Every structure is written in C-alpha cells, then in structure tokens.
PDB file of C-alpha atoms in Angstrom:
ATOM      1  CA  MET W 651      -7.225  -0.821  25.061  1.00 78.00           C
ATOM      2  CA  ALA W 652      -6.081  -1.669  28.595  1.00 87.00           C
ATOM      3  CA  SER W 653      -2.370  -0.772  28.629  1.00 93.00           C
ATOM      4  CA  VAL W 654       0.589   0.248  26.481  1.00 94.00           C
ATOM      5  CA  THR W 655       4.277  -0.620  26.962  1.00 95.00           C
ATOM      6  CA  ASP W 656       7.380   0.378  25.007  1.00 96.00           C
ATOM      7  CA  VAL W 657       9.275  -2.895  24.502  1.00 96.00           C
ATOM      8  CA  THR W 658      12.148  -1.490  22.406  1.00 96.00           C
ATOM      9  CA  PRO W 659      12.810   1.969  20.906  1.00 95.00           C
ATOM     10  CA  THR W 660      10.566   1.127  17.917  1.00 94.00           C
ATOM     11  CA  VAL W 661       8.157  -1.524  19.238  1.00 96.00           C
ATOM     12  CA  ARG W 662       5.117  -0.641  21.337  1.00 96.00           C
ATOM     13  CA  ARG W 663       3.037  -3.407  22.941  1.00 96.00           C
ATOM     14  CA  VAL W 664      -0.692  -2.858  23.416  1.00 95.00           C
ATOM     15  CA  LEU W 665      -2.875  -5.018  25.649  1.00 94.00           C
ATOM     16  CA  LEU W 666      -6.467  -5.337  24.490  1.00 91.00           C
ATOM     17  CA  ARG W 667      -9.131  -6.559  26.870  1.00 88.00           C
ATOM     18  CA  GLY W 668     -12.580  -7.962  26.110  1.00 82.00           C
ATOM     19  CA  THR W 669     -11.542  -9.493  22.772  1.00 70.00           C
ATOM     20  CA  PRO W 670     -11.931 -13.332  22.740  1.00 68.00           C
ATOM     21  CA  VAL W 671     -10.357 -13.877  19.291  1.00 71.00           C
ATOM     22  CA  ALA W 672      -9.762 -17.353  17.864  1.00 68.00           C
ATOM     23  CA  GLY W 673      -6.593 -17.559  15.777  1.00 80.00           C
ATOM     24  CA  PRO W 674      -3.180 -15.936  16.213  1.00 90.00           C
ATOM     25  CA  THR W 675      -3.599 -13.469  13.332  1.00 90.00           C
ATOM     26  CA  VAL W 676      -5.907 -10.699  14.519  1.00 90.00           C
ATOM     27  CA  HIS W 677      -7.778  -8.363  12.164  1.00 89.00           C
ATOM     28  CA  LEU W 678      -7.786  -4.887  13.705  1.00 91.00           C
ATOM     29  CA  LEU W 679     -10.071  -1.948  12.940  1.00 92.00           C
ATOM     30  CA  VAL W 680      -7.866   1.100  13.480  1.00 93.00           C
ATOM     31  CA  PRO W 681      -9.517   4.534  13.864  1.00 92.00           C
ATOM     32  CA  ARG W 682      -7.876   7.868  13.126  1.00 90.00           C
ATOM     33  CA  VAL W 683      -5.724   9.313  15.891  1.00 90.00           C
ATOM     34  CA  GLY W 684      -7.870  11.263  18.324  1.00 83.00           C
ATOM     35  CA  ASP W 685     -11.192  10.021  16.929  1.00 84.00           C
ATOM     36  CA  ALA W 686     -13.162   9.108  20.054  1.00 76.00           C
ATOM     37  CA  GLY W 687     -16.308   8.145  18.116  1.00 80.00           C
ATOM     38  CA  PRO W 688     -15.316   6.376  14.877  1.00 86.00           C
ATOM     39  CA  SER W 689     -17.926   4.972  12.503  1.00 88.00           C
ATOM     40  CA  TRP W 690     -17.264   1.274  13.023  1.00 89.00           C
ATOM     41  CA  PRO W 691     -18.194  -1.298  10.379  1.00 89.00           C
ATOM     42  CA  SER W 692     -20.392  -4.255  11.233  1.00 85.00           C
ATOM     43  CA  ILE W 693     -19.681  -7.971  10.836  1.00 81.00           C
ATOM     44  CA  ALA W 694     -22.092  -9.990   8.692  1.00 84.00           C
ATOM     45  CA  ARG W 695     -23.159 -13.535   9.643  1.00 84.00           C
ATOM     46  CA  ASP W 696     -20.724 -15.006   7.116  1.00 84.00           C
ATOM     47  CA  GLY W 697     -17.834 -13.049   8.663  1.00 74.00           C
ATOM     48  CA  ARG W 698     -17.680 -10.317   6.023  1.00 84.00           C
ATOM     49  CA  ILE W 699     -16.952  -6.768   7.160  1.00 85.00           C
ATOM     50  CA  VAL W 700     -19.723  -4.365   6.139  1.00 89.00           C
ATOM     51  CA  TRP W 701     -18.328  -0.833   5.923  1.00 90.00           C
ATOM     52  CA  PRO W 702     -20.484   2.195   6.684  1.00 87.00           C
ATOM     53  CA  GLN W 703     -21.394   4.554   3.851  1.00 84.00           C
ATOM     54  CA  GLY W 704     -19.254   7.619   3.315  1.00 72.00           C
ATOM     55  CA  SER W 705     -16.014   8.597   5.032  1.00 71.00           C
ATOM     56  CA  HIS W 706     -15.454   6.617   8.231  1.00 82.00           C
ATOM     57  CA  GLY W 707     -11.716   6.928   8.963  1.00 84.00           C
ATOM     58  CA  VAL W 708     -11.337   3.294  10.063  1.00 92.00           C
ATOM     59  CA  SER W 709      -8.593   1.130   8.514  1.00 91.00           C
ATOM     60  CA  LEU W 710      -8.374  -2.670   8.467  1.00 90.00           C
ATOM     61  CA  ARG W 711      -4.962  -4.095   9.392  1.00 90.00           C
ATOM     62  CA  SER W 712      -3.867  -7.634  10.332  1.00 90.00           C
ATOM     63  CA  TYR W 713      -1.385  -8.324  13.125  1.00 92.00           C
ATOM     64  CA  THR W 714      -0.099 -11.442  14.807  1.00 92.00           C
ATOM     65  CA  ALA W 715      -0.987 -11.495  18.494  1.00 91.00           C
ATOM     66  CA  ARG W 716       2.176 -12.015  20.494  1.00 92.00           C
ATOM     67  CA  ARG W 717       0.124 -13.618  23.224  1.00 90.00           C
ATOM     68  CA  GLN W 718      -3.599 -14.128  23.796  1.00 88.00           C
ATOM     69  CA  ASP W 719      -5.871 -15.600  26.438  1.00 87.00           C
ATOM     70  CA  PRO W 720      -9.331 -16.329  24.984  1.00 82.00           C
ATOM     71  CA  ASP W 721     -10.749 -17.198  28.396  1.00 83.00           C
ATOM     72  CA  ALA W 722      -9.665 -13.870  29.884  1.00 86.00           C
ATOM     73  CA  GLY W 723     -10.433 -12.029  26.642  1.00 85.00           C
ATOM     74  CA  THR W 724      -6.964 -10.453  26.383  1.00 89.00           C
ATOM     75  CA  VAL W 725      -4.710 -10.010  23.355  1.00 90.00           C
ATOM     76  CA  GLU W 726      -1.182  -8.527  23.156  1.00 93.00           C
ATOM     77  CA  ILE W 727      -0.294  -6.766  19.906  1.00 94.00           C
ATOM     78  CA  ASP W 728       3.153  -5.384  19.049  1.00 95.00           C
ATOM     79  CA  PHE W 729       3.220  -2.328  16.753  1.00 94.00           C
ATOM     80  CA  VAL W 730       6.381  -1.280  14.901  1.00 93.00           C
ATOM     81  CA  LEU W 731       6.483   2.509  15.231  1.00 90.00           C
ATOM     82  CA  HIS W 732       8.726   3.415  12.297  1.00 75.00           C
ATOM     83  CA  GLY W 733       5.948   2.626   9.845  1.00 68.00           C
ATOM     84  CA  THR W 734       3.984   5.423   8.151  1.00 70.00           C
ATOM     85  CA  GLY W 735       0.462   4.027   8.092  1.00 83.00           C
ATOM     86  CA  PRO W 736      -2.627   4.491  10.263  1.00 89.00           C
ATOM     87  CA  ALA W 737      -1.763   1.635  12.651  1.00 90.00           C
ATOM     88  CA  ALA W 738       1.715   2.995  13.432  1.00 89.00           C
ATOM     89  CA  ALA W 739       0.256   6.477  13.929  1.00 91.00           C
ATOM     90  CA  TRP W 740      -2.472   5.125  16.218  1.00 93.00           C
ATOM     91  CA  ALA W 741       0.007   3.101  18.285  1.00 93.00           C
ATOM     92  CA  ALA W 742       2.432   6.020  18.619  1.00 93.00           C
ATOM     93  CA  ALA W 743      -0.337   8.131  20.165  1.00 93.00           C
ATOM     94  CA  ALA W 744      -2.134   5.346  22.041  1.00 89.00           C
ATOM     95  CA  GLN W 745      -3.086   5.765  25.679  1.00 90.00           C
ATOM     96  CA  PRO W 746      -5.091   3.366  27.896  1.00 91.00           C
ATOM     97  CA  GLY W 747      -8.740   3.643  26.989  1.00 88.00           C
ATOM     98  CA  ALA W 748      -8.139   4.478  23.322  1.00 87.00           C
ATOM     99  CA  PRO W 749     -10.675   2.675  21.079  1.00 87.00           C
ATOM    100  CA  LEU W 750      -9.526  -0.127  18.773  1.00 89.00           C
ATOM    101  CA  GLY W 751     -11.774  -2.648  17.032  1.00 87.00           C
ATOM    102  CA  VAL W 752     -11.208  -6.367  16.442  1.00 85.00           C
ATOM    103  CA  ALA W 753     -12.824  -8.153  13.501  1.00 81.00           C
ATOM    104  CA  GLY W 754     -11.814 -11.778  13.907  1.00 78.00           C
ATOM    105  CA  GLY W 755      -8.740 -13.966  13.622  1.00 80.00           C
ATOM    106  CA  ALA W 756      -6.949 -16.365  11.288  1.00 84.00           C
ATOM    107  CA  PRO W 757      -4.173 -18.998  11.399  1.00 87.00           C
ATOM    108  CA  LEU W 758      -0.450 -18.253  10.974  1.00 89.00           C
ATOM    109  CA  GLY W 759       0.229 -20.618   8.105  1.00 89.00           C
ATOM    110  CA  ASP W 760       2.729 -22.708  10.056  1.00 91.00           C
ATOM    111  CA  ARG W 761       2.664 -26.475  10.571  1.00 90.00           C
ATOM    112  CA  PRO W 762       4.417 -28.901  12.952  1.00 90.00           C
ATOM    113  CA  ALA W 763       7.809 -30.217  11.788  1.00 94.00           C
ATOM    114  CA  ALA W 764      10.852 -31.835  13.355  1.00 96.00           C
ATOM    115  CA  ARG W 765      13.085 -29.131  11.884  1.00 97.00           C
ATOM    116  CA  LEU W 766      12.238 -25.427  11.436  1.00 98.00           C
ATOM    117  CA  LEU W 767      13.737 -22.588   9.429  1.00 98.00           C
ATOM    118  CA  LEU W 768      12.264 -19.249  10.477  1.00 98.00           C
ATOM    119  CA  ALA W 769      13.239 -15.924   8.914  1.00 98.00           C
ATOM    120  CA  GLY W 770      11.728 -12.500   9.458  1.00 97.00           C
ATOM    121  CA  ASP W 771      12.239  -8.864  10.391  1.00 96.00           C
ATOM    122  CA  GLU W 772      10.837  -7.054  13.432  1.00 95.00           C
ATOM    123  CA  THR W 773       7.293  -7.219  12.058  1.00 93.00           C
ATOM    124  CA  ALA W 774       7.518 -11.029  12.172  1.00 95.00           C
ATOM    125  CA  LEU W 775       8.769 -11.265  15.767  1.00 96.00           C
ATOM    126  CA  PRO W 776       5.329 -11.907  17.346  1.00 95.00           C
ATOM    127  CA  ALA W 777       4.680 -14.761  14.894  1.00 96.00           C
ATOM    128  CA  ILE W 778       8.167 -16.239  15.355  1.00 97.00           C
ATOM    129  CA  THR W 779       7.655 -16.019  19.125  1.00 96.00           C
ATOM    130  CA  ARG W 780       4.411 -17.984  18.879  1.00 95.00           C
ATOM    131  CA  ILE W 781       5.843 -20.612  16.532  1.00 96.00           C
ATOM    132  CA  LEU W 782       8.783 -21.239  18.861  1.00 97.00           C
ATOM    133  CA  ASP W 783       6.517 -21.290  21.939  1.00 95.00           C
ATOM    134  CA  ALA W 784       4.402 -24.009  20.315  1.00 94.00           C
ATOM    135  CA  ALA W 785       7.342 -26.071  19.028  1.00 96.00           C
ATOM    136  CA  PRO W 786       7.941 -29.413  20.810  1.00 96.00           C
ATOM    137  CA  PRO W 787      11.103 -29.575  22.974  1.00 97.00           C
ATOM    138  CA  ALA W 788      12.814 -31.923  20.478  1.00 97.00           C
ATOM    139  CA  THR W 789      12.445 -29.472  17.566  1.00 97.00           C
ATOM    140  CA  ARG W 790      15.663 -28.488  15.807  1.00 97.00           C
ATOM    141  CA  GLY W 791      16.398 -25.635  13.456  1.00 97.00           C
ATOM    142  CA  LEU W 792      17.306 -21.987  13.011  1.00 98.00           C
ATOM    143  CA  ALA W 793      15.508 -18.674  13.529  1.00 98.00           C
ATOM    144  CA  LEU W 794      16.930 -15.650  11.672  1.00 98.00           C
ATOM    145  CA  VAL W 795      15.621 -12.297  12.880  1.00 98.00           C
ATOM    146  CA  GLU W 796      16.582  -8.978  11.266  1.00 98.00           C
ATOM    147  CA  VAL W 797      16.400  -5.840  13.421  1.00 97.00           C
ATOM    148  CA  ALA W 798      18.134  -2.448  13.432  1.00 96.00           C
ATOM    149  CA  GLY W 799      20.582  -3.305  16.211  1.00 97.00           C
ATOM    150  CA  PRO W 800      21.054  -4.874  19.663  1.00 98.00           C
ATOM    151  CA  GLU W 801      18.642  -2.371  21.204  1.00 97.00           C
ATOM    152  CA  GLU W 802      15.826  -3.911  19.144  1.00 97.00           C
ATOM    153  CA  GLU W 803      16.421  -7.512  20.228  1.00 97.00           C
ATOM    154  CA  GLN W 804      13.736  -9.082  22.422  1.00 96.00           C
ATOM    155  CA  PRO W 805      13.836 -12.139  24.698  1.00 94.00           C
ATOM    156  CA  LEU W 806      12.994 -15.106  22.486  1.00 95.00           C
ATOM    157  CA  ALA W 807      12.525 -18.516  24.103  1.00 95.00           C
ATOM    158  CA  ALA W 808      13.217 -21.498  21.853  1.00 97.00           C
ATOM    159  CA  PRO W 809      13.699 -25.268  22.152  1.00 97.00           C
ATOM    160  CA  ASP W 810      17.300 -26.216  22.939  1.00 97.00           C
ATOM    161  CA  GLY W 811      17.790 -27.497  19.398  1.00 98.00           C
ATOM    162  CA  VAL W 812      16.729 -24.231  17.730  1.00 98.00           C
ATOM    163  CA  VAL W 813      19.413 -21.571  17.289  1.00 98.00           C
ATOM    164  CA  VAL W 814      18.249 -17.933  17.318  1.00 98.00           C
ATOM    165  CA  ARG W 815      20.476 -15.634  15.237  1.00 98.00           C
ATOM    166  CA  TRP W 816      19.963 -11.863  15.285  1.00 98.00           C
ATOM    167  CA  LEU W 817      20.922  -9.935  12.139  1.00 98.00           C
ATOM    168  CA  HIS W 818      21.666  -6.214  12.616  1.00 98.00           C
ATOM    169  CA  ARG W 819      21.150  -3.944   9.600  1.00 96.00           C
ATOM    170  CA  GLY W 820      22.650  -0.896  11.353  1.00 95.00           C
ATOM    171  CA  GLY W 821      21.945   2.335   9.526  1.00 92.00           C
ATOM    172  CA  THR W 822      20.332   0.623   6.527  1.00 95.00           C
ATOM    173  CA  PRO W 823      16.646   1.632   6.383  1.00 92.00           C
ATOM    174  CA  PRO W 824      14.037  -1.096   6.949  1.00 91.00           C
ATOM    175  CA  GLY W 825      13.242  -2.967   3.751  1.00 91.00           C
ATOM    176  CA  GLU W 826      16.532  -2.070   2.041  1.00 93.00           C
ATOM    177  CA  SER W 827      18.717  -4.755   3.589  1.00 94.00           C
ATOM    178  CA  SER W 828      19.554  -8.129   2.016  1.00 95.00           C
ATOM    179  CA  LEU W 829      20.551  -9.649   5.373  1.00 97.00           C
ATOM    180  CA  LEU W 830      17.796 -12.265   5.514  1.00 97.00           C
ATOM    181  CA  ALA W 831      18.188 -13.427   1.923  1.00 96.00           C
ATOM    182  CA  ASP W 832      21.986 -13.517   2.267  1.00 97.00           C
ATOM    183  CA  ALA W 833      21.797 -15.499   5.519  1.00 98.00           C
ATOM    184  CA  VAL W 834      19.517 -18.145   4.003  1.00 97.00           C
ATOM    185  CA  ALA W 835      21.592 -18.247   0.807  1.00 97.00           C
ATOM    186  CA  ALA W 836      24.640 -19.060   2.940  1.00 97.00           C
ATOM    187  CA  LEU W 837      22.962 -22.126   4.452  1.00 97.00           C
ATOM    188  CA  GLU W 838      23.298 -25.643   3.121  1.00 95.00           C
ATOM    189  CA  PRO W 839      19.815 -26.940   2.193  1.00 95.00           C
ATOM    190  CA  VAL W 840      18.392 -29.578   4.509  1.00 89.00           C
ATOM    191  CA  ALA W 841      16.988 -32.707   2.885  1.00 82.00           C
ATOM    192  CA  GLY W 842      13.881 -34.542   4.062  1.00 85.00           C
ATOM    193  CA  ASP W 843      10.166 -34.031   4.478  1.00 88.00           C
ATOM    194  CA  ASP W 844      10.407 -33.127   8.175  1.00 94.00           C
ATOM    195  CA  LEU W 845      11.508 -29.522   7.443  1.00 97.00           C
ATOM    196  CA  PHE W 846       9.171 -26.527   7.443  1.00 97.00           C
ATOM    197  CA  ALA W 847      10.281 -22.991   6.535  1.00 97.00           C
ATOM    198  CA  TRP W 848       8.305 -19.933   7.657  1.00 98.00           C
ATOM    199  CA  VAL W 849       9.267 -16.510   6.292  1.00 97.00           C
ATOM    200  CA  ALA W 850       7.763 -13.036   6.758  1.00 96.00           C
ATOM    201  CA  ALA W 851       9.309  -9.620   6.107  1.00 95.00           C
ATOM    202  CA  GLU W 852       9.262  -6.849   3.493  1.00 94.00           C
ATOM    203  CA  SER W 853       7.735  -8.092   0.242  1.00 94.00           C
ATOM    204  CA  ALA W 854      10.851  -7.874  -1.963  1.00 94.00           C
ATOM    205  CA  ALA W 855      12.953  -9.706   0.637  1.00 95.00           C
ATOM    206  CA  VAL W 856      10.316 -12.427   0.884  1.00 96.00           C
ATOM    207  CA  ARG W 857      10.254 -12.903  -2.888  1.00 96.00           C
ATOM    208  CA  ALA W 858      14.004 -13.564  -2.883  1.00 96.00           C
ATOM    209  CA  LEU W 859      13.707 -15.965   0.041  1.00 97.00           C
ATOM    210  CA  ARG W 860      10.765 -17.804  -1.519  1.00 97.00           C
ATOM    211  CA  ALA W 861      12.671 -18.294  -4.765  1.00 97.00           C
ATOM    212  CA  ASP W 862      15.632 -19.760  -2.860  1.00 97.00           C
ATOM    213  CA  LEU W 863      13.441 -22.090  -0.788  1.00 97.00           C
ATOM    214  CA  ARG W 864      11.560 -23.363  -3.838  1.00 96.00           C
ATOM    215  CA  GLY W 865      14.589 -23.560  -6.127  1.00 96.00           C
ATOM    216  CA  ARG W 866      17.815 -24.431  -4.322  1.00 96.00           C
ATOM    217  CA  TRP W 867      16.109 -25.994  -1.296  1.00 96.00           C
ATOM    218  CA  GLY W 868      13.449 -27.762  -3.363  1.00 96.00           C
ATOM    219  CA  LEU W 869      10.659 -27.143  -0.839  1.00 96.00           C
ATOM    220  CA  GLY W 870       7.116 -27.862  -1.954  1.00 94.00           C
ATOM    221  CA  ARG W 871       4.078 -25.796  -1.057  1.00 93.00           C
ATOM    222  CA  ALA W 872       3.379 -27.880   2.055  1.00 94.00           C
ATOM    223  CA  GLN W 873       6.906 -27.305   3.354  1.00 96.00           C
ATOM    224  CA  HIS W 874       7.045 -23.517   3.422  1.00 96.00           C
ATOM    225  CA  HIS W 875       5.006 -20.397   4.059  1.00 96.00           C
ATOM    226  CA  ALA W 876       6.439 -17.102   2.817  1.00 96.00           C
ATOM    227  CA  ILE W 877       4.432 -13.882   3.083  1.00 94.00           C
ATOM    228  CA  GLY W 878       5.238 -10.218   2.585  1.00 93.00           C
ATOM    229  CA  TYR W 879       4.108  -8.482   5.768  1.00 91.00           C
ATOM    230  CA  TRP W 880       4.722  -5.020   4.335  1.00 90.00           C
ATOM    231  CA  ARG W 881       6.068  -3.193   1.272  1.00 87.00           C
ATOM    232  CA  ARG W 882       8.818  -0.588   1.200  1.00 81.00           C
ATOM    233  CA  GLY W 883       7.296   2.857   0.712  1.00 68.00           C
ATOM    234  CA  ARG W 884       3.980   1.774   2.214  1.00 62.00           C
ATOM    235  CA  ALA W 885       2.673   1.226   5.732  1.00 53.00           C
ATOM    236  CA  MET W 886       4.711  -1.208   7.827  1.00 49.00           C
ATOM    237  CA  ALA W 887       2.073  -3.565   9.195  1.00 51.00           C
ATOM    238  CA  PRO W 888       2.642  -7.186  10.102  1.00 52.00           C
ATOM    239  CA  ALA W 889      -0.021  -9.599   8.921  1.00 39.00           C
TER     240      ALA W 889
END
C-alpha cells in the first residue's frame, strides 16, 4: 500500500501500487490488523484461490476500484470505515507500507445506454463514479446517492444530461433508511429499450429497488443490474 487519504469523515482512500488488475471490481485479500507476515493463499492456473491449511487470518473482500492505471500498476480503493468487518478494521489502521493482497478483477455489471438510472449508498460511490466517467457526453439520466449528510458528499463528475441527487439520511443508521427506494418509487418510469438501471446498496434496500424496477418499471434482465453490496448487521463491504 503506497498511501492513505481520508476523503470524508467515514471514507478512507488507499492507493495500491504494483497491482495491474484487469476489471473495475477488485478482489482483495485482507490480513488481520498488525499482521506483518500473513499466510497468503495462492492463485491456481484457472483463477481459483487456494487457501493455506489451518488458520491464516486473511479475508477475501471485493471492492470497486475508484480509479486504476494498469500501465502504472496503481489502484485506488475507497473503504467505508463505519463497517464492522476485517476490511474496515484494516483500513482504519492502515499506514503506508501495510500489506494487502489482490486476487484479480471482474466487471461492474453495467452496460452502455442512452439513459441511466443509478442508485446507491456510500459503498456504491466508486462504482457510480466509474459509470459516470465512462458515460458518453450525450447520456441522460439520474444518479441517486444516499449518504449520512453533506459532509459525506464527494465531487462527482457527470455528463450534462445526468442529474446527481444526494439523499441525506441524517441520524438514521446505515442500512435502516428507505431513502433510495422512496426516491425511485417517486419517479415516473421511463419507457424504451435505451434505459439501463444500476443499483447497489444494503441488501434489503436493493431487494425493494429491484422489485420496483422489474414490476412498475418493467425492466428486463438486460436493462438493470441490482446487487446487495452489504447486509445490515454484517460487514459493510462494497462489491
């Protein structure tokens, strides 16, 4: 790990160097806090992770790289610190030089479309950032982002035709707000095949959003991607 930066009160950005990963979703091997010599798994020829025998203290977590440069071998990962799992604990204690493993990458599940509907909480911000960065200038649509408050908002560049709307849950704990589902429920469905909806947040919130997109909006499988990045009561870890 090359550097660490606090982006907001609950988001810490880590720069990894020497990791030429293909694909925006990065599979991380997270050691226990303070373990300078973890027992790393190996990667088989077919891409499978082969774990060492016995207790090893390394956890597998998937994160969306906010930015990556395969040629330079650098990857930026944002960690949400109010989670309770091994990745949040590692990030909270991380200092330059701390070991962190990378075990490959995967796609985001998005696809090009003339109109976008994006909805997610703070764990989805890196993915939403990448989707908007890659969107053509003529793209239209709406990005709904739920965070605790104004202090958690981040600069988010978008095509002129895409509106970014921040939803503040205030004192409501993460995963207990209905802001995202309510915001989408208040929208009039958009007709046509040129719409793609991408949703990521707490699992229960995503289930409600997915039901609305499939039912009231009538979106088929090719027109939406909805994934629970974390589950209330468990580790908060974007995928």
